[in-house]
Structures are given as structure tokens and as C-alpha cells.
XYZ file of N, CA and C in Angstrom:
732
model
N 76.276 -2.695 -15.894
C 76.672 -1.522 -15.410
C 78.360 -2.020 -15.459
N 79.085 -0.642 -15.660
C 80.422 -0.625 -16.126
C 80.808 -0.112 -14.520
N 82.470 -0.378 -14.560
C 83.297 0.220 -13.410
C 83.401 1.465 -13.308
N 83.355 2.127 -12.152
C 83.157 3.689 -12.042
C 84.810 4.036 -11.574
N 85.070 5.161 -12.327
C 87.005 5.516 -12.044
C 86.405 6.521 -10.545
N 87.567 6.223 -9.837
C 87.412 6.453 -8.346
C 87.290 8.007 -7.897
N 87.759 8.848 -8.984
C 87.315 10.119 -8.970
C 85.970 10.612 -8.939
N 85.896 11.509 -7.613
C 84.269 11.811 -7.228
C 83.332 10.412 -7.343
N 83.843 9.670 -6.826
C 83.273 8.350 -6.747
C 81.599 8.174 -6.498
N 81.654 8.819 -5.231
C 80.116 8.952 -4.488
C 79.349 9.975 -5.393
N 79.669 11.062 -6.013
C 79.369 11.954 -6.853
C 78.392 11.009 -8.172
N 79.271 10.431 -8.677
C 79.239 9.664 -9.674
C 78.045 8.686 -9.654
N 77.971 8.006 -8.367
C 77.067 7.052 -8.277
C 75.598 7.645 -7.718
N 75.721 8.898 -7.504
C 74.638 9.728 -7.016
C 74.018 9.956 -8.401
N 74.292 10.333 -9.374
C 74.013 10.839 -10.503
C 73.615 9.728 -11.521
N 74.045 8.648 -10.843
C 73.894 7.309 -11.614
C 72.709 6.492 -11.559
N 72.478 6.734 -10.002
C 71.303 6.385 -9.571
C 70.124 7.214 -9.588
N 70.492 8.418 -9.821
C 69.405 9.610 -9.941
C 68.729 9.413 -11.182
N 69.554 9.123 -12.242
C 69.130 8.840 -13.815
C 68.223 7.552 -13.611
N 68.815 6.806 -13.147
C 68.084 5.505 -12.859
C 66.253 5.335 -12.428
N 66.535 6.498 -11.132
C 65.204 6.846 -10.425
C 63.896 7.460 -11.372
N 64.647 8.531 -11.908
C 64.372 9.463 -12.458
C 63.406 9.170 -13.943
N 63.976 8.242 -14.691
C 63.896 7.309 -15.584
C 62.817 5.953 -15.217
N 62.389 5.550 -14.227
C 61.892 4.589 -14.148
C 62.712 3.103 -14.025
N 63.652 3.350 -14.228
C 64.718 1.870 -14.203
C 64.302 1.618 -12.882
N 64.491 2.314 -11.534
C 64.132 1.834 -10.252
C 63.198 2.704 -9.960
N 61.938 1.645 -10.091
C 60.621 2.403 -10.211
C 60.272 2.624 -8.503
N 59.336 3.579 -8.361
C 58.859 3.941 -7.108
C 58.609 3.035 -6.200
N 58.643 2.650 -5.025
C 58.867 1.573 -3.936
C 60.036 0.338 -3.960
N 60.684 0.523 -4.911
C 61.605 -0.476 -4.917
C 62.566 -0.367 -4.385
N 63.509 -1.446 -3.786
C 64.312 -1.671 -2.603
C 65.802 -1.453 -3.466
N 66.861 -0.895 -2.944
C 68.023 -1.023 -3.300
C 68.989 -2.340 -2.812
N 69.198 -3.057 -3.437
C 70.133 -4.536 -2.893
C 71.738 -3.697 -3.035
N 72.199 -3.237 -1.907
C 73.392 -2.799 -1.818
C 74.638 -3.465 -2.352
N 74.546 -5.100 -1.880
C 75.420 -5.856 -2.246
C 75.759 -6.287 -3.756
N 74.415 -6.108 -4.568
C 74.553 -6.401 -6.026
C 74.717 -4.904 -6.857
N 74.502 -3.835 -5.943
C 74.963 -2.624 -6.840
C 76.336 -2.509 -6.920
N 77.074 -2.730 -5.390
C 78.091 -2.559 -5.650
C 78.965 -3.295 -6.368
N 78.314 -4.833 -6.276
C 79.492 -5.415 -7.318
C 79.257 -5.146 -8.677
N 77.911 -4.965 -9.315
C 77.860 -4.293 -10.420
C 78.652 -3.287 -10.774
N 78.819 -2.312 -10.023
C 79.912 -1.122 -10.068
C 81.105 -1.380 -10.004
N 81.475 -2.356 -9.575
C 82.954 -2.604 -9.199
C 83.423 -1.893 -7.692
N 82.420 -1.441 -7.003
C 83.157 -0.384 -5.947
C 82.820 -1.005 -4.397
N 83.409 -0.288 -3.567
C 82.911 -0.806 -1.841
C 81.662 -0.150 -1.748
N 81.027 -0.714 -0.615
C 79.871 -0.071 -0.149
C 80.061 1.532 0.365
N 81.256 1.638 0.626
C 81.288 2.956 1.519
C 80.541 4.119 0.373
N 81.284 4.448 -0.811
C 80.711 5.346 -1.483
C 79.275 4.933 -2.223
N 78.869 3.784 -1.861
C 77.560 3.714 -2.600
C 76.418 4.293 -1.107
N 76.760 3.770 -0.132
C 76.419 4.358 1.260
C 76.434 6.010 1.235
N 77.424 6.675 0.842
C 77.667 7.804 0.785
C 76.329 8.334 -0.081
N 76.425 7.785 -1.462
C 75.527 8.514 -2.583
C 74.058 7.918 -2.260
N 73.802 7.232 -1.547
C 72.397 6.650 -1.262
C 72.277 7.769 0.075
N 72.957 8.103 0.736
C 72.576 8.909 1.881
C 72.096 10.373 1.358
N 72.804 10.642 0.301
C 72.560 12.132 -0.282
C 71.572 12.137 -1.240
N 70.765 10.811 -1.764
C 69.424 10.883 -2.518
C 68.356 10.698 -1.376
N 68.752 10.259 -0.451
C 67.688 10.165 0.743
C 67.500 11.763 1.125
N 68.806 12.455 1.653
C 68.524 13.822 1.970
C 67.655 14.739 0.557
N 67.677 13.966 -0.228
C 67.191 14.881 -1.488
C 65.681 14.519 -1.713
N 65.200 13.439 -0.884
C 63.906 12.663 -0.977
C 63.369 11.796 -1.951
N 64.692 11.449 -2.879
C 64.484 10.297 -3.970
C 64.378 9.278 -3.383
N 65.175 8.976 -2.322
C 65.372 7.246 -1.682
C 64.606 7.737 -0.159
N 64.291 6.947 0.111
C 63.879 6.696 1.830
C 64.441 5.438 2.479
N 64.532 5.653 3.891
C 65.157 4.543 4.598
C 63.771 3.758 5.279
N 63.786 2.469 4.791
C 62.566 1.509 5.266
C 63.320 0.675 6.607
N 62.773 0.729 7.703
C 63.410 0.137 8.633
C 63.427 -1.336 8.494
N 64.943 -1.724 8.880
C 65.189 -3.239 8.926
C 65.309 -3.805 7.221
N 65.004 -2.771 6.397
C 65.081 -3.095 4.800
C 66.080 -2.288 3.921
N 66.542 -1.296 4.628
C 67.511 -0.471 3.956
C 67.019 0.512 3.079
N 67.219 0.894 1.778
C 66.652 2.033 1.254
C 66.106 1.756 0.395
N 64.701 2.527 -0.447
C 63.693 2.333 -1.296
C 63.537 3.663 -2.151
N 63.404 3.394 -3.291
C 62.629 4.483 -4.164
C 61.606 5.227 -3.540
N 61.594 6.439 -3.589
C 60.038 7.084 -3.143
C 59.135 6.751 -3.483
N 57.826 6.993 -2.992
C 56.705 6.151 -3.348
C 55.830 7.278 -2.634
N 54.352 7.375 -3.492
C 53.532 8.318 -2.814
C 52.023 7.680 -2.961
N 51.094 8.041 -2.069
C 49.645 7.507 -2.305
C 48.916 8.578 -2.857
N 48.162 8.519 -3.688
C 47.340 9.608 -4.139
C 47.080 10.814 -3.292
N 46.744 10.458 -2.070
C 46.343 11.402 -1.003
C 48.049 12.179 -0.691
N 48.914 11.789 -1.363
C 50.101 12.479 -0.829
C 50.659 13.296 -1.868
N 49.880 13.703 -2.832
C 50.375 14.078 -4.163
C 49.585 15.652 -3.846
N 48.631 16.124 -3.111
C 48.074 17.190 -3.232
C 48.840 18.094 -2.001
N 49.791 17.367 -1.368
C 50.319 17.940 -0.624
C 51.795 18.594 -1.302
N 52.479 17.703 -1.995
C 53.222 18.056 -3.055
C 53.105 19.137 -3.678
N 51.819 19.301 -4.221
C 51.546 20.322 -5.282
C 51.260 21.461 -4.595
N 50.739 21.482 -3.641
C 50.291 22.717 -2.984
C 51.614 23.458 -2.415
N 52.894 22.689 -2.315
C 54.301 23.445 -1.790
C 54.843 23.908 -3.176
N 54.533 22.919 -4.174
C 55.283 23.158 -5.457
C 54.616 24.433 -6.270
N 53.371 24.570 -6.038
C 52.483 25.430 -6.716
C 53.002 26.967 -6.042
N 53.110 26.784 -4.181
C 53.386 28.001 -3.619
C 54.620 28.706 -4.182
N 55.648 27.647 -4.484
C 57.016 28.024 -4.697
C 57.162 28.147 -5.866
N 56.173 27.556 -6.885
C 56.765 28.420 -8.506
C 55.937 29.487 -8.826
N 54.928 29.599 -8.176
C 53.742 30.735 -8.807
C 54.877 31.757 -8.005
N 55.272 32.058 -7.047
C 56.380 33.059 -6.695
C 57.255 33.180 -7.306
N 58.327 32.153 -7.752
C 59.048 32.225 -8.646
C 58.679 32.671 -9.919
N 57.536 32.548 -10.431
C 56.930 33.081 -11.691
C 57.083 34.486 -11.674
N 56.691 35.040 -10.587
C 56.199 36.741 -10.524
C 57.740 37.278 -10.304
N 58.672 36.511 -9.630
C 60.229 36.821 -9.467
C 60.435 37.537 -10.698
N 60.562 36.000 -11.591
C 60.976 35.783 -12.726
C 60.574 37.052 -13.713
N 59.427 37.473 -13.771
C 58.839 38.487 -14.388
C 59.641 39.857 -14.049
N 59.553 39.768 -12.833
C 60.205 41.342 -12.467
C 61.971 41.544 -12.419
N 62.801 40.371 -12.366
C 64.239 40.034 -12.364
C 64.784 39.781 -13.286
N 64.198 39.229 -14.445
C 64.819 38.373 -15.753
C 65.431 39.481 -16.638
N 66.769 38.645 -16.977
C 67.657 39.290 -17.973
C 67.452 38.958 -19.052
N 67.823 39.384 -20.420
C 67.895 39.020 -21.819
C 68.131 37.695 -22.189
N 69.465 37.565 -21.361
C 69.706 35.973 -21.800
C 68.869 35.048 -21.155
N 68.262 35.397 -20.039
C 67.502 34.577 -19.710
C 66.264 34.281 -20.221
N 65.613 35.400 -20.758
C 64.256 35.015 -21.504
C 64.849 34.013 -22.940
N 66.057 34.307 -23.329
C 66.539 33.670 -24.582
C 66.690 32.235 -24.181
N 67.081 32.033 -23.145
C 67.034 30.498 -22.897
C 65.910 29.935 -22.395
N 64.671 30.887 -21.890
C 63.466 29.867 -21.770
C 63.198 30.035 -22.975
N 62.914 30.850 -23.919
C 62.649 30.270 -25.476
C 62.798 29.407 -26.027
N 64.538 28.852 -25.812
C 65.058 28.009 -26.551
C 64.624 26.294 -25.907
N 64.447 26.634 -24.686
C 63.864 25.471 -23.955
C 62.788 25.118 -24.661
N 61.977 25.762 -24.577
C 60.392 25.660 -25.180
C 60.718 25.176 -26.973
N 61.472 25.891 -27.578
C 61.951 25.235 -28.675
C 62.420 23.599 -28.965
N 63.452 23.473 -28.075
C 64.003 22.060 -27.942
C 62.524 21.223 -27.736
N 61.564 21.596 -26.418
C 60.741 20.759 -26.313
C 59.853 20.097 -27.551
N 59.298 21.444 -28.035
C 58.548 20.824 -29.425
C 59.269 20.315 -30.278
N 60.250 20.447 -30.651
C 60.932 19.776 -31.672
C 61.153 18.149 -31.229
N 61.574 17.982 -29.758
C 61.373 16.810 -29.504
C 60.370 16.041 -29.361
N 58.999 16.789 -29.289
C 58.026 15.568 -29.078
C 57.326 15.756 -30.574
N 57.488 17.008 -31.549
C 57.320 16.559 -32.870
C 58.180 15.463 -33.706
N 59.187 15.094 -32.762
C 59.921 13.895 -33.506
C 59.756 12.675 -32.738
N 58.647 12.697 -31.778
C 58.284 11.252 -31.396
C 58.722 10.732 -29.603
N 59.293 11.692 -29.334
C 60.010 11.505 -28.128
C 58.665 11.817 -26.982
N 58.482 10.573 -26.249
C 57.538 10.228 -25.214
C 57.972 11.191 -23.876
N 58.837 10.900 -23.787
C 59.342 11.258 -21.808
C 60.146 12.299 -22.010
N 59.921 13.527 -21.777
C 60.856 14.533 -21.768
C 61.077 15.554 -20.650
N 61.462 14.437 -19.341
C 61.336 14.666 -18.220
C 62.672 15.684 -18.166
N 63.514 15.531 -18.952
C 65.011 16.058 -18.912
C 64.605 17.523 -19.426
N 63.939 17.736 -20.559
C 63.446 19.295 -20.947
C 62.235 19.774 -19.852
N 61.827 19.114 -19.476
C 60.769 20.062 -18.559
C 61.472 20.475 -17.506
N 62.497 19.435 -17.013
C 63.145 20.245 -15.867
C 64.268 21.207 -16.133
N 64.560 21.330 -17.379
C 65.092 22.260 -18.086
C 64.496 23.897 -18.025
N 63.351 23.690 -18.411
C 62.260 24.758 -18.740
C 62.017 25.416 -17.592
N 61.687 24.797 -15.915
C 61.839 24.997 -14.629
C 62.509 25.425 -14.231
N 64.116 24.858 -14.284
C 65.143 25.582 -13.994
C 65.462 26.964 -14.727
N 65.173 26.761 -15.680
C 65.671 28.451 -16.302
C 64.810 29.244 -15.701
N 63.603 28.890 -15.310
C 62.632 29.991 -14.841
C 63.061 30.561 -13.359
N 63.641 29.441 -12.781
C 64.218 29.611 -11.620
C 65.446 30.497 -11.531
N 66.291 30.100 -12.490
C 67.287 30.985 -12.830
C 66.964 32.565 -12.936
N 65.986 32.649 -13.483
C 65.472 33.823 -14.083
C 65.233 34.628 -12.539
N 64.527 34.087 -11.575
C 63.940 34.392 -10.408
C 64.945 35.132 -9.712
N 66.232 34.465 -9.828
C 66.939 35.032 -8.767
C 66.931 34.500 -7.659
N 66.435 33.689 -7.206
C 66.219 33.030 -5.913
C 66.816 31.819 -5.555
N 67.914 31.610 -5.150
C 68.532 30.148 -4.734
C 67.643 29.213 -4.135
N 67.223 29.883 -2.916
C 66.812 29.190 -1.846
C 65.170 28.298 -2.280
N 64.508 29.531 -3.038
C 63.273 28.596 -3.759
C 63.576 27.684 -4.747
N 64.702 28.188 -5.682
C 64.986 26.975 -6.491
C 65.549 25.611 -5.994
N 66.115 25.640 -4.709
C 66.671 24.138 -4.238
C 65.340 23.824 -3.757
N 64.460 24.425 -3.086
C 63.245 23.697 -2.668
C 62.335 23.150 -3.848
N 62.362 23.986 -4.920
C 61.251 23.545 -5.806
C 62.405 22.210 -6.537
N 63.607 22.078 -7.089
C 64.463 21.112 -7.465
C 63.731 20.101 -6.752
N 63.920 19.730 -5.314
C 63.835 18.591 -4.426
C 62.345 18.064 -4.945
N 61.208 18.748 -4.809
C 59.904 18.702 -5.365
C 59.674 18.153 -6.587
N 60.073 18.763 -7.722
C 60.123 18.572 -8.958
C 60.865 17.110 -9.152
N 61.445 16.660 -8.773
C 62.155 15.130 -8.415
C 61.109 14.482 -8.183
N 60.465 14.521 -7.264
C 59.763 13.732 -6.713
C 58.485 13.373 -7.346
N 57.923 14.710 -8.027
C 56.838 14.493 -8.998
C 57.193 13.471 -10.214
N 58.676 13.728 -10.608
C 58.972 12.830 -11.980
C 59.250 11.164 -11.441
N 59.529 11.037 -10.084
C 59.549 9.870 -9.515
C 58.163 9.028 -9.596
N 57.390 9.974 -9.359
C 55.766 9.411 -9.233
C 55.413 8.833 -10.888
N 55.849 9.940 -11.700
C 55.432 9.632 -13.355
C 56.161 8.457 -13.636
N 57.371 7.790 -13.313
C 58.033 6.932 -13.932
C 57.417 5.736 -13.338
N 56.533 5.670 -12.490
C 56.385 4.598 -12.094
C 54.788 4.038 -12.670
N 54.309 5.097 -13.345
C 52.675 4.925 -13.900
C 52.861 3.671 -15.305
N 51.952 3.425 -15.408
C 51.741 2.492 -16.736
C 51.624 3.134 -18.152
N 50.672 4.045 -17.979
C 50.408 5.150 -18.617
C 50.841 6.306 -18.272
N 51.963 6.604 -19.004
C 52.700 7.993 -18.646
C 52.742 9.112 -19.586
N 52.357 10.546 -19.112
C 52.306 11.332 -20.316
C 53.471 12.386 -19.838
N 54.092 13.249 -20.731
C 54.850 14.178 -20.313
C 55.099 14.947 -21.599
N 54.473 16.410 -21.642
C 54.782 17.583 -22.568
C 53.716 17.050 -23.325
N 52.389 17.198 -23.165
C 51.445 17.296 -24.104
C 51.234 18.258 -24.722
N 50.375 18.557 -25.744
C 50.382 19.825 -26.272
C 49.954 21.155 -25.302
N 48.884 21.000 -24.517
C 48.710 21.832 -23.623
C 49.617 22.314 -22.699
N 50.562 21.400 -22.202
C 51.767 21.321 -21.301
C 52.862 22.452 -22.250
N 53.142 22.245 -23.325
C 54.216 22.719 -24.179
C 53.697 24.304 -24.291
N 52.606 24.265 -24.672
C 51.892 25.712 -24.675
C 51.880 26.277 -23.531
N 51.533 25.877 -22.222
C 51.585 26.549 -21.140
C 52.944 27.134 -20.779
N 54.137 26.422 -21.373
C 55.463 26.752 -20.917
C 55.678 27.828 -21.917
N 55.265 27.834 -23.088
C 55.568 28.984 -24.252
C 54.866 30.063 -23.540
N 53.613 29.969 -23.078
C 53.141 31.397 -22.998
C 53.708 31.578 -21.847
N 54.170 30.935 -20.897
C 55.212 31.559 -19.539
C 56.012 32.099 -20.066
N 56.640 31.815 -20.756
C 58.095 32.349 -21.157
C 57.795 33.866 -21.795
N 56.907 33.805 -22.734
C 56.418 35.221 -22.938
C 56.069 35.909 -21.883
N 55.168 35.595 -21.002
C 54.731 36.646 -19.921
C 55.965 36.815 -19.001
N 56.984 36.013 -18.580
C 58.218 36.712 -18.252
C 58.849 37.967 -19.229
N 58.888 37.260 -20.416
C 59.787 38.410 -21.253
C 59.032 39.273 -21.165
N 57.698 39.899 -21.096
C 56.933 41.257 -21.059
C 56.828 41.572 -19.570
N 57.263 40.977 -18.684
C 57.347 41.315 -17.300
C 56.282 41.558 -16.930
N 55.069 40.727 -17.279
C 53.993 40.426 -16.698
C 53.795 39.058 -15.616
N 54.016 39.870 -14.008
C 53.912 39.089 -13.360
C 52.715 38.316 -12.716
N 51.686 39.015 -12.885
C 50.440 38.425 -12.680
C 50.070 37.241 -13.497
N 50.352 37.604 -14.847
C 49.807 36.486 -15.913
C 50.959 35.657 -15.904
N 52.230 35.409 -15.300
C 53.217 34.555 -15.143
C 52.823 33.348 -14.096
N 52.169 34.166 -13.214
C 52.370 33.254 -12.061
C 50.890 32.603 -12.252
N 49.707 33.328 -12.971
C 48.400 32.621 -12.853
C 48.622 31.754 -13.981
N 49.689 31.671 -15.084
C 49.837 30.510 -16.111
C 50.277 29.291 -14.985
N 51.305 29.748 -14.480
C 51.907 28.548 -13.375
C 50.919 27.880 -12.714
N 49.922 28.599 -11.726
C 49.095 27.725 -11.288
C 48.308 27.181 -12.177
N 47.960 27.479 -12.958
C 46.713 26.626 -13.927
C 47.818 25.290 -14.344
N 48.897 25.854 -14.722
C 49.487 24.695 -15.215
C 50.003 23.608 -14.262
N 50.462 23.890 -13.173
C 50.366 22.684 -12.159
C 49.292 22.176 -11.660
N 48.152 22.721 -11.676
C 46.815 22.116 -11.578
C 46.596 21.265 -12.629
N 46.823 21.179 -13.699
C 46.802 20.378 -14.615
C 47.644 19.129 -14.704
N 48.880 19.455 -14.320
C 50.010 18.568 -14.379
C 49.157 17.493 -13.139
N 48.985 18.208 -11.996
C 48.543 17.510 -10.559
C 47.335 16.247 -10.960
N 46.062 16.756 -11.800
C 45.283 16.122 -12.510
C 45.565 14.887 -13.251
N 46.562 15.089 -14.279
C 47.037 14.340 -14.821
C 47.635 12.907 -14.495
N 48.276 13.789 -13.281
C 49.035 12.438 -12.455
C 48.192 11.721 -11.652
N 47.032 12.482 -11.121
C 46.342 11.569 -10.328
C 45.459 10.604 -10.793
N 45.223 10.865 -12.292
C 43.929 10.099 -12.797
C 45.228 9.046 -13.623
N 46.428 9.042 -13.748
C 47.494 8.106 -14.399
C 47.738 7.044 -13.200
N 47.839 7.619 -11.999
C 47.939 6.597 -10.812
C 46.818 6.067 -10.573
N 45.727 6.661 -10.724
C 44.563 5.810 -10.279
C 44.484 4.581 -11.326
N 44.761 4.793 -12.774
C 44.365 4.120 -13.704
C 45.162 2.955 -13.583
N 46.648 3.361 -13.147
C 47.534 2.308 -13.048
C 47.289 1.745 -11.993
N 46.808 1.642 -10.686
C 46.352 0.942 -9.502
C 45.362 0.199 -9.847
N 44.572 0.781 -10.698
C 43.169 -0.327 -11.151
C 43.725 -1.275 -11.961
N 44.613 -1.391 -12.844
C 45.192 -2.025 -13.537
C 45.966 -3.103 -12.615
N 46.567 -2.688 -11.949
C 47.632 -3.540 -11.196
C 46.743 -4.431 -10.049
N 45.588 -3.984 -9.795
C 44.515 -4.591 -9.052
C 43.963 -5.570 -9.885
N 43.295 -5.535 -11.046
C 43.088 -6.625 -11.819
C 43.956 -7.423 -12.352
N 45.244 -7.264 -12.523
C 45.903 -8.030 -12.748
C 46.681 -9.119 -11.810
N 46.562 -8.565 -10.300
C 46.726 -9.708 -8.946
C 45.622 -10.329 -9.095
N 44.252 -9.735 -9.193
C 43.237 -10.454 -8.729
C 42.847 -11.766 -10.007
N 43.696 -11.608 -11.296
C 43.421 -12.564 -12.348
C 44.552 -13.563 -11.830
N 45.687 -13.415 -11.311
C 46.905 -14.336 -10.739
C 46.246 -14.787 -9.549
N 45.424 -14.427 -8.618
C 45.036 -14.908 -7.554
C 44.078 -15.982 -7.798
N 43.014 -15.941 -8.677
C 42.046 -16.449 -9.212
C 42.816 -17.901 -10.215
N 43.729 -17.593 -10.971
C 44.481 -18.955 -11.727
C 43.102 -19.069 -12.647
N 44.021 -19.775 -13.923
C 43.097 -20.481 -14.931
C 41.842 -21.242 -14.446
N 42.008 -21.994 -13.550
C 41.186 -22.692 -13.177
C 39.844 -22.033 -12.558
N 39.866 -21.303 -11.634
C 39.262 -20.189 -10.884
C 38.114 -19.468 -11.761
N 39.045 -18.963 -13.033
C 38.436 -18.060 -13.759
C 37.414 -18.944 -14.471
N 37.707 -20.376 -15.150
C 37.086 -20.980 -15.640
C 36.088 -21.379 -15.159
N 36.089 -21.601 -13.812
C 34.729 -22.115 -12.871
C 33.746 -20.927 -12.907
N 34.488 -19.473 -12.830
C 33.209 -18.539 -12.930
C 32.266 -18.295 -14.112
N 33.146 -18.674 -15.379
C 32.546 -18.722 -16.707
C 31.459 -19.593 -17.010
N 31.653 -20.661 -16.336
C 30.875 -21.944 -16.629
C 29.656 -22.349 -15.806
N 30.486 -21.965 -14.503
C 29.525 -22.536 -13.229
C 29.778 -23.921 -13.200
N 30.548 -24.299 -13.405
C 30.867 -26.011 -13.311
C 32.487 -25.926 -12.857
N 32.605 -27.189 -11.743
C 34.157 -27.281 -11.491
C 34.882 -27.300 -12.311
N 36.096 -26.961 -12.805
C 36.868 -27.319 -13.626
C 37.602 -28.669 -13.429
N 37.476 -29.158 -14.576
C 38.439 -30.608 -14.448
C 39.971 -30.604 -13.893
């Protein structure tokens, strides 16, 4: 890391840490070493703690008693609650967008879809930034800042959970098609269709996330089991004899 200028220092640290969290550089559950981060950035711990406090308020970081701050993590059981909230908010926003959209907002939705498709066709695997762009554009078309604020917080947590997976999927063909269909439903002013498409889209995202979380956990358990047994123990199990 390089040193930061002092203008808006805490804000710069917030954005730097946010980027590292959302891209998986700081994976779910990892602890932040304040001393190390402050040293690497060439700053005092005051602005760093201010930045950490901001990210805690957003739900990207959590305070762990006697251990400091750690990146948000969740069990599969917690995912349902996240998506219940997200679906309620974003389905309502999709309806509002169909009623309240302006021509420039429809254009923006379509352009985000075009950029997403081109990026995927070019081989980009993780398109969380374009995914956020689409949903932010939809929120803008809904003209409901309070809903948009809450959706943003939940979306970030979902991206964090995805970032910690061994097998990560983002913007599958189905997901892209969902976005494109929603953009056209909003453009046509079809509120019922926009909301139903959003509901189905989020259900798919939830299912994919849960499947990948379970696969990652199974893989990690297998690795831990192999490390615990060690080569000698594994050799004993294979041959039925005591390893030399």
C-alpha cells in the first residue's frame, strides 16, 4: 500500500478498505490489524478507527469483543434473512421504478446491461461493480432514497459473502437476462412484471449463493480433515498397517 494524502483521509481509507472487502482481499471473518494497516498506509490510527467505525455502521465490518474489527461473515441460515429483506425492498423499488422512471434513467439501465454483457463476453468473471451499477440505477429510477440506502447496505453484505467463496459466480447468462428483462419492464411501465422479475432474480441469486457456500464449507472441511490426519495417518488408513 502507498501513503495517502491528508485531504479527506478517513474517507479515503473507507473506500480503500471497502474495495478490499468487496473484492475478497479481506475475506469474510478476517480480522483487521490496526497497527499493520496504519503502518502500511503511513497514517495514524485515528483516521483508521474513524474509517472502521463507518464500515461497522454499514455492516461490512463487525466488532469482535476483545479482538477488534473483523469482516462481516454469515452462516447459511443467515442468508435467508438477508434475502427476505433485500427482496422486500427491491421488489418494491422495481414497482416504483416502473411508475416513476424518466427517459434518462431507462437509458442508463440499458447501458449498464450492455456494459455487463460486453464485460462477460470479454471474459471478466467477477462483475460486482456492474451488478451494483444496475441495482443502483434501478434505485435511482425508483426515486426513493430511503429504500436505496437500505438496499445498498444489504447488497454490500451479499457481495462480501460471495467474495469468500471458493467457487464464485457472478453475472451468469440467466442473471444478465434477468437484468435486461427488468430494464425493459421498467421502460414499458409494467410494475407487476418488474417486481416479479426482481423476485425471481433474487431467489436465483440466493440459491446460487447457498450452494456455493455449502460447497466451499465442504471443501474447507475436507482440507482441514486431511491436515489433521497427516500423511502418516492417511497412509495407515489406506494400507491397514502402521506407517513406518
